[in-house]
PDB file of C-alpha atoms in Angstrom:
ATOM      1  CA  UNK A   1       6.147  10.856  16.724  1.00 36.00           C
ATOM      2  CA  UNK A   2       3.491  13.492  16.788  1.00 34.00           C
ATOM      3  CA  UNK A   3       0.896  12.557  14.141  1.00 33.00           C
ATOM      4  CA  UNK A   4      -3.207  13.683  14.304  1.00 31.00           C
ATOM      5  CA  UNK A   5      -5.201  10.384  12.895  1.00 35.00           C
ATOM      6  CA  UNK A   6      -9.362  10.075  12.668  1.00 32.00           C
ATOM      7  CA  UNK A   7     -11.475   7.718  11.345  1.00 36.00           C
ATOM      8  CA  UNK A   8     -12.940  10.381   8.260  1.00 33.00           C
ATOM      9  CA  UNK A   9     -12.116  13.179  10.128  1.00 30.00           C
ATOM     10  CA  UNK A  10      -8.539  14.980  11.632  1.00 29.00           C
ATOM     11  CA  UNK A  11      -7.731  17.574  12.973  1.00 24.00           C
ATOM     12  CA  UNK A  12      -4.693  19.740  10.978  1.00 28.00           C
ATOM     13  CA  UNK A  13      -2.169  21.633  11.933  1.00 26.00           C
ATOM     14  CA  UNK A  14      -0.486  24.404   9.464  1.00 29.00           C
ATOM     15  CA  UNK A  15       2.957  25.762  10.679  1.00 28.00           C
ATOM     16  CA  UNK A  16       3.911  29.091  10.462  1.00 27.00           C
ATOM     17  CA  UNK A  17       6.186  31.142   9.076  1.00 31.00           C
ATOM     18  CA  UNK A  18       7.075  35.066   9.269  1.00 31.00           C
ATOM     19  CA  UNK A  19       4.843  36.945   7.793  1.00 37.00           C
ATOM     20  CA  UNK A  20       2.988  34.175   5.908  1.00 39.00           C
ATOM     21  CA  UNK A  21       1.128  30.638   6.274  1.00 45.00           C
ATOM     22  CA  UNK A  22       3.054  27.435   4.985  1.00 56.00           C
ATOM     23  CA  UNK A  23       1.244  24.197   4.971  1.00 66.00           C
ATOM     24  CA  UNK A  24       3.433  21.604   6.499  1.00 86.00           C
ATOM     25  CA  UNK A  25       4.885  18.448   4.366  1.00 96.00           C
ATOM     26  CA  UNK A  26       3.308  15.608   5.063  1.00 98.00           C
ATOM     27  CA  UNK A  27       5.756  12.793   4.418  1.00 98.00           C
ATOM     28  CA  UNK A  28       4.918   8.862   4.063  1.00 99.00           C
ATOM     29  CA  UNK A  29       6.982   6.128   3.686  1.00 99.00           C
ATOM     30  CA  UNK A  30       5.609   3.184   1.185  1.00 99.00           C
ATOM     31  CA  UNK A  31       7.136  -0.317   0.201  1.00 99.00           C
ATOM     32  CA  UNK A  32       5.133  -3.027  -1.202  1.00 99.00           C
ATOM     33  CA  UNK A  33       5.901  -6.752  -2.568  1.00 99.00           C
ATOM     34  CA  UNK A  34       7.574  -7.934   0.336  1.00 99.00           C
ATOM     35  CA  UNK A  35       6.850 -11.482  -0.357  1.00 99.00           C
ATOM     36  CA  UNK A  36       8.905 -12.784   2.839  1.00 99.00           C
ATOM     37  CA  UNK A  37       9.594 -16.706   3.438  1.00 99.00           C
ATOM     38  CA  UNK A  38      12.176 -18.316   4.909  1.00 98.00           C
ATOM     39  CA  UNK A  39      12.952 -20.255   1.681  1.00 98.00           C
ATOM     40  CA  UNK A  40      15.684 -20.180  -1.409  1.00 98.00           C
ATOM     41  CA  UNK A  41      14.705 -17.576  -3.966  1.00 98.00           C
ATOM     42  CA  UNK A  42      13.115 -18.754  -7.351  1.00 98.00           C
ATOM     43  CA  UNK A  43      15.341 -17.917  -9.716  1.00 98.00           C
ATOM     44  CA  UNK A  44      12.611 -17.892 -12.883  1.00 97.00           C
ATOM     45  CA  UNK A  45      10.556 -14.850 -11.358  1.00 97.00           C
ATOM     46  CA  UNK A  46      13.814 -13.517  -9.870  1.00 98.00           C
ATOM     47  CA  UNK A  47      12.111 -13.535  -6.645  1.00 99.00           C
ATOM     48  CA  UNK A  48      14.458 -13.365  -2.797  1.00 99.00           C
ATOM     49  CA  UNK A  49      12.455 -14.309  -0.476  1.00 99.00           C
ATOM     50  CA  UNK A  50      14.533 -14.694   2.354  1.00 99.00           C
ATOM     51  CA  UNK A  51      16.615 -11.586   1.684  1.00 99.00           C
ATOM     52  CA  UNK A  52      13.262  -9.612   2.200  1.00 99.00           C
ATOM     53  CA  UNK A  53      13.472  -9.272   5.923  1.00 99.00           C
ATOM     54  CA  UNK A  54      17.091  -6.970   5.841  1.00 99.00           C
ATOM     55  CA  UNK A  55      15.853  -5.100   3.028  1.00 99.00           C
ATOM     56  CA  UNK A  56      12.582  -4.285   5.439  1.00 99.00           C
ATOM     57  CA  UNK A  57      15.130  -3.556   8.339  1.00 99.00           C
ATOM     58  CA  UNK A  58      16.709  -1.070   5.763  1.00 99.00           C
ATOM     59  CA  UNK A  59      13.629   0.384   4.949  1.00 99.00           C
ATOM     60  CA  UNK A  60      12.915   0.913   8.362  1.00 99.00           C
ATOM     61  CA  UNK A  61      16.484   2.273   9.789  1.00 99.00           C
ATOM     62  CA  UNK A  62      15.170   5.185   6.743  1.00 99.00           C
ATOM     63  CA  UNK A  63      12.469   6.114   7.553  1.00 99.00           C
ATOM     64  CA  UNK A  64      12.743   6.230  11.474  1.00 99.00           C
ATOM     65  CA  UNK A  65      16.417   8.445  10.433  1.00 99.00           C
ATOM     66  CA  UNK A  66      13.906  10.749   8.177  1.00 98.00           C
ATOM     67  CA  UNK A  67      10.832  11.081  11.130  1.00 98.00           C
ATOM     68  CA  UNK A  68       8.210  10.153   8.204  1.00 99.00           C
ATOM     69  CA  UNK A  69       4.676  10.803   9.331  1.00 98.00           C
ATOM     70  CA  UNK A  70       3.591   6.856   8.962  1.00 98.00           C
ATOM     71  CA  UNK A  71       4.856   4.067   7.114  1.00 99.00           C
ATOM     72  CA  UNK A  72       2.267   1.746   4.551  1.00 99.00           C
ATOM     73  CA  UNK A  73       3.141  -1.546   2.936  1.00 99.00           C
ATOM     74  CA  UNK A  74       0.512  -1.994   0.002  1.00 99.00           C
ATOM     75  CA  UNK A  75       0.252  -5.408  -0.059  1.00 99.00           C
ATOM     76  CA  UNK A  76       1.711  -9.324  -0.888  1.00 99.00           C
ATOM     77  CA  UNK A  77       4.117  -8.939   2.762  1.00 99.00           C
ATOM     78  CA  UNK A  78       4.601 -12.194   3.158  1.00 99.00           C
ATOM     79  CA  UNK A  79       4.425 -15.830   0.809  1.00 98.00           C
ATOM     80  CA  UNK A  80       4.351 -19.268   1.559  1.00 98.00           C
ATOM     81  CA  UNK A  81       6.636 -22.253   1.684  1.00 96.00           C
ATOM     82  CA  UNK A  82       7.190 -24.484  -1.320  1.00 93.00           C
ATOM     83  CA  UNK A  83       4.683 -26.845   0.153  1.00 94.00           C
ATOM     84  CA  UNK A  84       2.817 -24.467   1.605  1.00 95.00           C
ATOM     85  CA  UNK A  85       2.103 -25.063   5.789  1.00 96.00           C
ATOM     86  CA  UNK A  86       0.173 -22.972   7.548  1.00 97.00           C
ATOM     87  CA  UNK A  87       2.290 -23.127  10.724  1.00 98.00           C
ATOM     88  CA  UNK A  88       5.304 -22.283   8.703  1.00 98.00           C
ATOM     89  CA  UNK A  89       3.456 -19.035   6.743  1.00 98.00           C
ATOM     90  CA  UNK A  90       2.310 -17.785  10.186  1.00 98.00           C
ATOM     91  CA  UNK A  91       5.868 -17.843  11.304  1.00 98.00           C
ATOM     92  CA  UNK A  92       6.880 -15.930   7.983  1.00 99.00           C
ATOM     93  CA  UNK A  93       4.343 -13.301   8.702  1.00 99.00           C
ATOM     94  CA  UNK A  94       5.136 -12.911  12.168  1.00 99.00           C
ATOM     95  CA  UNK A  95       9.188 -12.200  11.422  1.00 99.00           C
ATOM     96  CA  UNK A  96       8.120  -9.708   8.707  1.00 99.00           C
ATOM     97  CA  UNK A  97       5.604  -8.150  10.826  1.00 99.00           C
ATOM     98  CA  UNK A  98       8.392  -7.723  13.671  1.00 99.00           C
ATOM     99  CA  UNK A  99      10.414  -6.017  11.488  1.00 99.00           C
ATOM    100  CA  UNK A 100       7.670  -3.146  10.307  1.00 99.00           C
ATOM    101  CA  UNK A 101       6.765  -2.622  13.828  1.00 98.00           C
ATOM    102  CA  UNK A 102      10.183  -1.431  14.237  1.00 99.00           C
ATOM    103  CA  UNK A 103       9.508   1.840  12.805  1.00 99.00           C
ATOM    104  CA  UNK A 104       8.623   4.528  14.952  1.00 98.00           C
ATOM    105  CA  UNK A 105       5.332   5.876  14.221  1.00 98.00           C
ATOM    106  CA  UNK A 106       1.783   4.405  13.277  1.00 98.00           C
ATOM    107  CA  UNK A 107       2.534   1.592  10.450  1.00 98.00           C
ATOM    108  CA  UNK A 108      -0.645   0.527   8.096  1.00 98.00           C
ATOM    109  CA  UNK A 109      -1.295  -2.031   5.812  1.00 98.00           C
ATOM    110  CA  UNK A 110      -2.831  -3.066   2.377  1.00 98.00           C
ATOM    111  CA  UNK A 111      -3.784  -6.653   1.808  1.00 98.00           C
ATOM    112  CA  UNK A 112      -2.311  -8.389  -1.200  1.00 98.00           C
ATOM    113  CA  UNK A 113      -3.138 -11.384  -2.843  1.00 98.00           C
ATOM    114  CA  UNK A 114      -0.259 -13.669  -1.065  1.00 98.00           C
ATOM    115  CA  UNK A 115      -1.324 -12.625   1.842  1.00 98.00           C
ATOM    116  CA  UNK A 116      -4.303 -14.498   1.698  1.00 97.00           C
ATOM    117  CA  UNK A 117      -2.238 -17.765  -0.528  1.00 95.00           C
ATOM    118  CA  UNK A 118      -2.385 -20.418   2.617  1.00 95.00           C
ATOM    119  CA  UNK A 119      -4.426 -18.470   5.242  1.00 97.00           C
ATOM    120  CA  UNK A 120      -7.823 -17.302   5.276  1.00 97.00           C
ATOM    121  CA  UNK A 121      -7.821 -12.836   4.930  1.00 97.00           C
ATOM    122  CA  UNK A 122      -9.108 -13.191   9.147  1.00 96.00           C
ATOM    123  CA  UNK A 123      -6.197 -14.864  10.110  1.00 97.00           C
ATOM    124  CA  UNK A 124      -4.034 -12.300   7.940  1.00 98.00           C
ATOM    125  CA  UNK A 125      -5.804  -9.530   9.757  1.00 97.00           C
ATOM    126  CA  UNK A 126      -5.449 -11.407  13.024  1.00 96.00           C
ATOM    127  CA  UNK A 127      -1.519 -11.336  12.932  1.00 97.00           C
ATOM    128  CA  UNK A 128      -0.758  -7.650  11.751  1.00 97.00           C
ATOM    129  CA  UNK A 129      -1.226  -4.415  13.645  1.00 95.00           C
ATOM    130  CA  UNK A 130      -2.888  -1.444  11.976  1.00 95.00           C
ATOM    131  CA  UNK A 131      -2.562   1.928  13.674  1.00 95.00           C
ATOM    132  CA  UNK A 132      -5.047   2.918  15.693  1.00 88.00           C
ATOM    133  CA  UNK A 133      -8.981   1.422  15.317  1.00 75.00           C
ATOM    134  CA  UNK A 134      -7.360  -0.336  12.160  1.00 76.00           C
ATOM    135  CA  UNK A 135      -7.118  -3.748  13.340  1.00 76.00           C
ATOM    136  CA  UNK A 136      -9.309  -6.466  11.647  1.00 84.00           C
ATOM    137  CA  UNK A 137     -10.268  -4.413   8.952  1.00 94.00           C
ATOM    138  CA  UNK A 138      -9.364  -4.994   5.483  1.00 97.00           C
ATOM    139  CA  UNK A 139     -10.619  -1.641   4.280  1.00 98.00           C
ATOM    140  CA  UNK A 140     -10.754   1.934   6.051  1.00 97.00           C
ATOM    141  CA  UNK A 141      -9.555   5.302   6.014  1.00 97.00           C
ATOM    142  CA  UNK A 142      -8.261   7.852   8.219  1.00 96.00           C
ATOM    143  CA  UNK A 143      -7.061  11.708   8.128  1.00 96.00           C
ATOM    144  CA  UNK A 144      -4.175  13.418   8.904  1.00 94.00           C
ATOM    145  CA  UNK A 145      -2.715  16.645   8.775  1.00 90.00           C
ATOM    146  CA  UNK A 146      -5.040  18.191   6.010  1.00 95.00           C
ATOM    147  CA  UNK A 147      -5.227  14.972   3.941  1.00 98.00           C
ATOM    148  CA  UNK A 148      -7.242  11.862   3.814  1.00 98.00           C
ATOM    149  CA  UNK A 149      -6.314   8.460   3.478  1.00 98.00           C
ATOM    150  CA  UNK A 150      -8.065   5.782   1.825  1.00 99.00           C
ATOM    151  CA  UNK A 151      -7.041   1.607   1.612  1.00 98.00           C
ATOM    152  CA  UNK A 152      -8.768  -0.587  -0.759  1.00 99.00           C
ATOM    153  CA  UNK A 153      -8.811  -4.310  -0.894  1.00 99.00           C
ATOM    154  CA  UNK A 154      -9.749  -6.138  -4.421  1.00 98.00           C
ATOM    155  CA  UNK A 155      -8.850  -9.373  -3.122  1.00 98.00           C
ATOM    156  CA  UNK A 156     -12.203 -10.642  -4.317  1.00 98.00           C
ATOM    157  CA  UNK A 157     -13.669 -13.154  -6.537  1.00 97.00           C
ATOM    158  CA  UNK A 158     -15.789 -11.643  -9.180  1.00 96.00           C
ATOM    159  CA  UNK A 159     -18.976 -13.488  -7.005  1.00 96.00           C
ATOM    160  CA  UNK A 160     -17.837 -11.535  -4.015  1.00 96.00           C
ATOM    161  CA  UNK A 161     -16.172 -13.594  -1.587  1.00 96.00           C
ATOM    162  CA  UNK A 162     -13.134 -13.845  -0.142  1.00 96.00           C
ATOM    163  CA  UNK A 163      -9.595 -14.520  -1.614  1.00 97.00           C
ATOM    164  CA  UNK A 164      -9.241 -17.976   1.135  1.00 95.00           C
ATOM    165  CA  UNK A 165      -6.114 -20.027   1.868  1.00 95.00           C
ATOM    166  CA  UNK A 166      -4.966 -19.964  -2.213  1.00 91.00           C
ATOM    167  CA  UNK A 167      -8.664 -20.765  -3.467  1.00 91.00           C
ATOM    168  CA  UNK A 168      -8.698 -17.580  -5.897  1.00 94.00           C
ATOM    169  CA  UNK A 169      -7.848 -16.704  -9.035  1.00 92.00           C
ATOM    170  CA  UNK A 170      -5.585 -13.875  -9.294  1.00 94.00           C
ATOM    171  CA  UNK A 171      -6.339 -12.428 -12.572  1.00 93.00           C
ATOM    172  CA  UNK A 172      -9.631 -12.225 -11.930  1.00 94.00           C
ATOM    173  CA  UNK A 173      -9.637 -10.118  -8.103  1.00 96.00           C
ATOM    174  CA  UNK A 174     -12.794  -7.252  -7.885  1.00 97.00           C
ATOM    175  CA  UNK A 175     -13.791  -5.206  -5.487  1.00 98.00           C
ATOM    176  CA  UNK A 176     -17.466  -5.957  -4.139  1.00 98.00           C
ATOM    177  CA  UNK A 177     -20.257  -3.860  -4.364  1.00 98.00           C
ATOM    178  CA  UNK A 178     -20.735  -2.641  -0.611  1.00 98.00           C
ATOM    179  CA  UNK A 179     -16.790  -1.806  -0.552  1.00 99.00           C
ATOM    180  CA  UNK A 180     -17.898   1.005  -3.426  1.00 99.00           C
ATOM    181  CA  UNK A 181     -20.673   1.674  -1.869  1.00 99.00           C
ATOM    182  CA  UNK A 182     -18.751   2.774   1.761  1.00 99.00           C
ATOM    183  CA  UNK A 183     -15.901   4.168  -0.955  1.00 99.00           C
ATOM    184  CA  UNK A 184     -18.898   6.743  -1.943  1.00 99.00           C
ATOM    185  CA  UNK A 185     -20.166   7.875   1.092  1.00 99.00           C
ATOM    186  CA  UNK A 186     -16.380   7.955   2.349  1.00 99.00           C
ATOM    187  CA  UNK A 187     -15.215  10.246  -0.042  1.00 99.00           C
ATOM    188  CA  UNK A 188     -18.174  12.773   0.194  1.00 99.00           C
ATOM    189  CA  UNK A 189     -17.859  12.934   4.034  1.00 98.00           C
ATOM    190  CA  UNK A 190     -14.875  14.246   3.896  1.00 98.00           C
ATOM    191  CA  UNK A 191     -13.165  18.114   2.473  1.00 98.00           C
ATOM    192  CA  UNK A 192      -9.764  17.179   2.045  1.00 98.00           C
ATOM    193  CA  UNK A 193      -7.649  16.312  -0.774  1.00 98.00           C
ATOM    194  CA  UNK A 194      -7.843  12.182  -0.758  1.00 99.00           C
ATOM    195  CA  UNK A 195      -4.844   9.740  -1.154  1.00 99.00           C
ATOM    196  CA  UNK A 196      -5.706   6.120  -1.897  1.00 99.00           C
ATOM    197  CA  UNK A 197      -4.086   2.538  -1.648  1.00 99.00           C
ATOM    198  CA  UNK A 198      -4.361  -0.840  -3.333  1.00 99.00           C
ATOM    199  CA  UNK A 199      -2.508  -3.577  -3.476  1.00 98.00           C
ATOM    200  CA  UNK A 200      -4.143  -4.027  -7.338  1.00 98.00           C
ATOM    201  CA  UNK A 201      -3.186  -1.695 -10.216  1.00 97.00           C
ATOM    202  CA  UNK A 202      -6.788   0.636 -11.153  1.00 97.00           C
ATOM    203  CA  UNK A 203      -4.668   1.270 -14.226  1.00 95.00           C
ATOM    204  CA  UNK A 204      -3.374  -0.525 -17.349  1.00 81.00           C
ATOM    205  CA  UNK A 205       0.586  -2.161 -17.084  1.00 67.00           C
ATOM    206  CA  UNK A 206       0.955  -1.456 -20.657  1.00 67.00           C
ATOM    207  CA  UNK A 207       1.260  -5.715 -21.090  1.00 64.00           C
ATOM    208  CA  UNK A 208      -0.595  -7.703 -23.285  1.00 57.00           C
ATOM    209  CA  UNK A 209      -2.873  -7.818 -20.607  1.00 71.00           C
ATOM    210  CA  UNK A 210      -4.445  -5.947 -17.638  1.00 87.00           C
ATOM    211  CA  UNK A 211      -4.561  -9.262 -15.167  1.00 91.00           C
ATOM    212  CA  UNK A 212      -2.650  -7.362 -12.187  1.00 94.00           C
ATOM    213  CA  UNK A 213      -6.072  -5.542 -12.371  1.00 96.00           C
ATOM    214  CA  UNK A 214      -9.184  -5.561 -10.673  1.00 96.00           C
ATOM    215  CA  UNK A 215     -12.162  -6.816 -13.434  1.00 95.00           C
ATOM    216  CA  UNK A 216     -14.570  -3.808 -12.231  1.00 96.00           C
ATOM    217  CA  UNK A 217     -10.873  -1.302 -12.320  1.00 96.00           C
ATOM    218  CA  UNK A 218     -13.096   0.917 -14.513  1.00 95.00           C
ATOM    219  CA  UNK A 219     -16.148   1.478 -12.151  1.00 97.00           C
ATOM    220  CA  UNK A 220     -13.437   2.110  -9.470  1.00 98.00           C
ATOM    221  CA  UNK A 221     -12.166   4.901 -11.141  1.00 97.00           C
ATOM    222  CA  UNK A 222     -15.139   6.228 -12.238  1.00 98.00           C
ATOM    223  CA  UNK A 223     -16.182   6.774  -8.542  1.00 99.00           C
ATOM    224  CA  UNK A 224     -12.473   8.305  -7.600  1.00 99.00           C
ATOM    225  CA  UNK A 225     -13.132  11.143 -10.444  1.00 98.00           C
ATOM    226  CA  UNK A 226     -16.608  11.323  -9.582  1.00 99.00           C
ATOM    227  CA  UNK A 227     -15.489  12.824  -6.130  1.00 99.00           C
ATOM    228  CA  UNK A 228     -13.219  15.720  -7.443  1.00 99.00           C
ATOM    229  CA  UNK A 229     -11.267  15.018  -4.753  1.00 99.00           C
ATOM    230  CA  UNK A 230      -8.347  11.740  -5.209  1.00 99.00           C
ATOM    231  CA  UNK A 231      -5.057  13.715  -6.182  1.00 99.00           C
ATOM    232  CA  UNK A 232      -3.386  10.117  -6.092  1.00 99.00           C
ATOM    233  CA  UNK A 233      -3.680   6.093  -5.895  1.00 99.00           C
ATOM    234  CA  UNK A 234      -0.786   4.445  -4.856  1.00 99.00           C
ATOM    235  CA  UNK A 235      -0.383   0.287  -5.667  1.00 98.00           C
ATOM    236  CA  UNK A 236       1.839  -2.674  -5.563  1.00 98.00           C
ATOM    237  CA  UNK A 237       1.320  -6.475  -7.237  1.00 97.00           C
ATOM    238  CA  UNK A 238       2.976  -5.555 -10.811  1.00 96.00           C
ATOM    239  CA  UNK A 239       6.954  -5.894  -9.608  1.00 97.00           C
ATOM    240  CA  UNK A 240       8.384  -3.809 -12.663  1.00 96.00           C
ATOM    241  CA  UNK A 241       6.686  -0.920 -11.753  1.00 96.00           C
ATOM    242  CA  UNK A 242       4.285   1.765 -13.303  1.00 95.00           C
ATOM    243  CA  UNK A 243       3.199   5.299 -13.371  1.00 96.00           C
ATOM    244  CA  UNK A 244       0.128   7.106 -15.149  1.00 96.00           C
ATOM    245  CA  UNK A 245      -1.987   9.868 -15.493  1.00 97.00           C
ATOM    246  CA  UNK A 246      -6.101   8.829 -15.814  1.00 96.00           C
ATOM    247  CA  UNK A 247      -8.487  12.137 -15.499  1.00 97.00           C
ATOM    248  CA  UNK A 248      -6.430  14.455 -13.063  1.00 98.00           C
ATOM    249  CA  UNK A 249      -5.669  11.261 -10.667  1.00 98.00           C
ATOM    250  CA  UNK A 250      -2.009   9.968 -10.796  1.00 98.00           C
ATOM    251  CA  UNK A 251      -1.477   6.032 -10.418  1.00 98.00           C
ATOM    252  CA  UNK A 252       1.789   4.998  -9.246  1.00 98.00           C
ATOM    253  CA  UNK A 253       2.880   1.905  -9.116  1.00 98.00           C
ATOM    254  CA  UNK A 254       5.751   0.652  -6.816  1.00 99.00           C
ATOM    255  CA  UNK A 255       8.284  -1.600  -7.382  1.00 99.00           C
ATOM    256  CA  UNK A 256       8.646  -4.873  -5.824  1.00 99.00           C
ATOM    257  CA  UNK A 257      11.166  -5.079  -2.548  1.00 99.00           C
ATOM    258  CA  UNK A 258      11.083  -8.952  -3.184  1.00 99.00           C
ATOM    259  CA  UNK A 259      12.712  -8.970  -6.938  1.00 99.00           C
ATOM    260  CA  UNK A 260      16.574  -9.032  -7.364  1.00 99.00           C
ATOM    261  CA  UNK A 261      19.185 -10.905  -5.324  1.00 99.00           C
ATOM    262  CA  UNK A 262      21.373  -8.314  -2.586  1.00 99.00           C
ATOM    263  CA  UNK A 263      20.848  -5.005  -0.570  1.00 98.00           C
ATOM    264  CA  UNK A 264      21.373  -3.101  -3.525  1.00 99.00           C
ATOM    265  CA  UNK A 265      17.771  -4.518  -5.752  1.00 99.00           C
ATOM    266  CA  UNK A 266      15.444  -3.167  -2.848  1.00 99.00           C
ATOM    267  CA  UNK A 267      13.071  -0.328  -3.751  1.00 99.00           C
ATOM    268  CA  UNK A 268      11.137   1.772  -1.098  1.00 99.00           C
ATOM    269  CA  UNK A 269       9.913   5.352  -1.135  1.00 99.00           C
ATOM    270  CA  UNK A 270       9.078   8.773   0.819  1.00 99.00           C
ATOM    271  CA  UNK A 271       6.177  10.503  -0.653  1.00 99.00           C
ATOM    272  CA  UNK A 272       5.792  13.835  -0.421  1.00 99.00           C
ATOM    273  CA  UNK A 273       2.529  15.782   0.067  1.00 98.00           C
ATOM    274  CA  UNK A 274       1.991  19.496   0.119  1.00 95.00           C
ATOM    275  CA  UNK A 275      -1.013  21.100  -1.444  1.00 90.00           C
ATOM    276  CA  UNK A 276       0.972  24.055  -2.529  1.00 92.00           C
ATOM    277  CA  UNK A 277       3.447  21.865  -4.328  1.00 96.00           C
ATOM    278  CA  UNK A 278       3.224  18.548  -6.847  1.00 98.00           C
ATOM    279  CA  UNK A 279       3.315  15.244  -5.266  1.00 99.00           C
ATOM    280  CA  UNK A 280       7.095  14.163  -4.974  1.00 99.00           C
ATOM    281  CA  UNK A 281       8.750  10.955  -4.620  1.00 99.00           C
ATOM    282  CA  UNK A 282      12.167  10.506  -3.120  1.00 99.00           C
ATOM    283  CA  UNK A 283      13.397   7.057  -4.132  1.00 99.00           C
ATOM    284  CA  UNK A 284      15.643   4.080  -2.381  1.00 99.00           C
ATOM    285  CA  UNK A 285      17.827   1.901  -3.859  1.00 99.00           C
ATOM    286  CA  UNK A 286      16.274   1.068  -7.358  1.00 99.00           C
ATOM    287  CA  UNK A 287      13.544   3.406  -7.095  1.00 99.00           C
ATOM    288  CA  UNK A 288      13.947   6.829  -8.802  1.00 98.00           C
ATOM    289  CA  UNK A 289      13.059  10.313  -7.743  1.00 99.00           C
ATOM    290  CA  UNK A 290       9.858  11.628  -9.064  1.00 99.00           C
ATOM    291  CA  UNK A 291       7.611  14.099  -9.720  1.00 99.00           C
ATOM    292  CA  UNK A 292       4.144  14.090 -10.396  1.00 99.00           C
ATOM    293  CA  UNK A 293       3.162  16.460 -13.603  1.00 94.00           C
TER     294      UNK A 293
END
């Protein structure tokens, strides 16, 4: 598959049509929540595990049928045993793993905070393949075709280390001062309309509480509007799902492939960019069509 990816800078290339310019659709395929184990599904969170790894096979038979540009997972792609063993989760993440790498084109990923639940966020990084210069980095960005591409990761402590083999607190995840301060001099490097992912909401869920947040959510925003430039942030972690307007940025939230027992309760999407047009979303399975206004 013909793609054009940089580190902060691509290279873009409009098609053509008679008589006038029309910038090409740049299409993305997203699931997030995977949660994959080879173990019986907990009924009380309504949570598959095992029945994760055909509904990533589905995913992928889509989105190699539809030629999307790239394919993202934003975070939590695999869990743990029930005990946890490390030998076991590493044999989790590779199956899952096997499965994205099926698609045919560059695949990326977001950490999530079970992927860091019995190994350290190095051995994570270790056993997954980013596209490109990606690999063993747990935030970067890259460009392509007119747009740039920005991944998060909040899976910090409020002190600022690292989420390590389950030792965290999940309500309370941040991300660390010199993460922002590469976020800043990331966004003003580059001219293009910016696209972001995080595994953690930078929104509220509309629940009693905002724990599927990061605690500094607020400054994070602040520096996306700041730039003039983020047209959308794209998450995982809260299952059910969310979607909201903050300042000119849309936040949408994904639904969870992991929740609901049977092909049918899967949810993955193809986003839709074109500067000419809104943002669309064409959903799978439980995940509805959208558009951004």
């Amino acid at each position: 598959m013909a793609t054009t990816l940089s580190v902060l800078a691509g290279i873009s290339f409009p098609s053509f049509a008679f008589g006038r310019r029309k910038r090409r659709t740049l299409r993305i395929g997203i699931l997030t929540d995977i949660h994959y184990a080879n173990r019986e599904p907990n009924l009380e969170s309504n949570r598959y595990y095992r029945q994760s790894l055909q509904k990533v096979r589905e995913c992928v038979e889509v989105m190699n049928r539809d030629k999307v540009d790239f394919l993202i997972e934003i975070g939590d792609l695999k869990d743990q045993g029930d005990p946890p063993d490390e030998s076991e989760t590493l044999s989790y993440l590779a199956a899952i793993e096997s499965e994205l790498q099926d698609f045919d084109g560059p695949v990326f990923h977001v950490l999530g905070n079970h992927d860091m639940d019995s190994l350290s966020k190095i051995q994570f990084l270790d056993h997954i393949t980013n596209h490109g210069q990606y690999d063993s980095l747990n935030y970067y960005s890259f460009s392509d075709h007119g747009y740039h591409f920005v991944v998060l990761d909040a899976n910090y402590s409020p002190d600022g280390s690292d989420y390590d083999r389950g030792d965290f607190d999940w309500t309370k995840a941040f991300v660390p001062h010199q993460q922002l301060e590469w976020l800043k001099t990331d966004l003003a490097l580059t001219g293009k309309p910016v696209i972001v992912f995080i595994h953690h909401q930078l929104d509220s869920t509309k629940v009693p509480d905002d724990r599927h947040c990061p605690v500094n959510a607020a400054e994070v925003r602040q520096i996306l509007e700041d730039s003039g430039k983020v047209r959308a942030v794209f998450q995982g972690h809260y299952h059910a799902g969310n979607f909201s307007k903050i300042n000119g940025i849309f936040y949408y939230t994904l639904k969870a492939v992991v929740d609901g027992n049977g092909p049918e309760n899967n949810n993955y999407a193809i986003v839709e960019l074109n500067d000419e047009e809104p943002i669309k979303i064409r959903g799978f399975r439980q995940t509805k069509d959208q558009i951004f206004e």
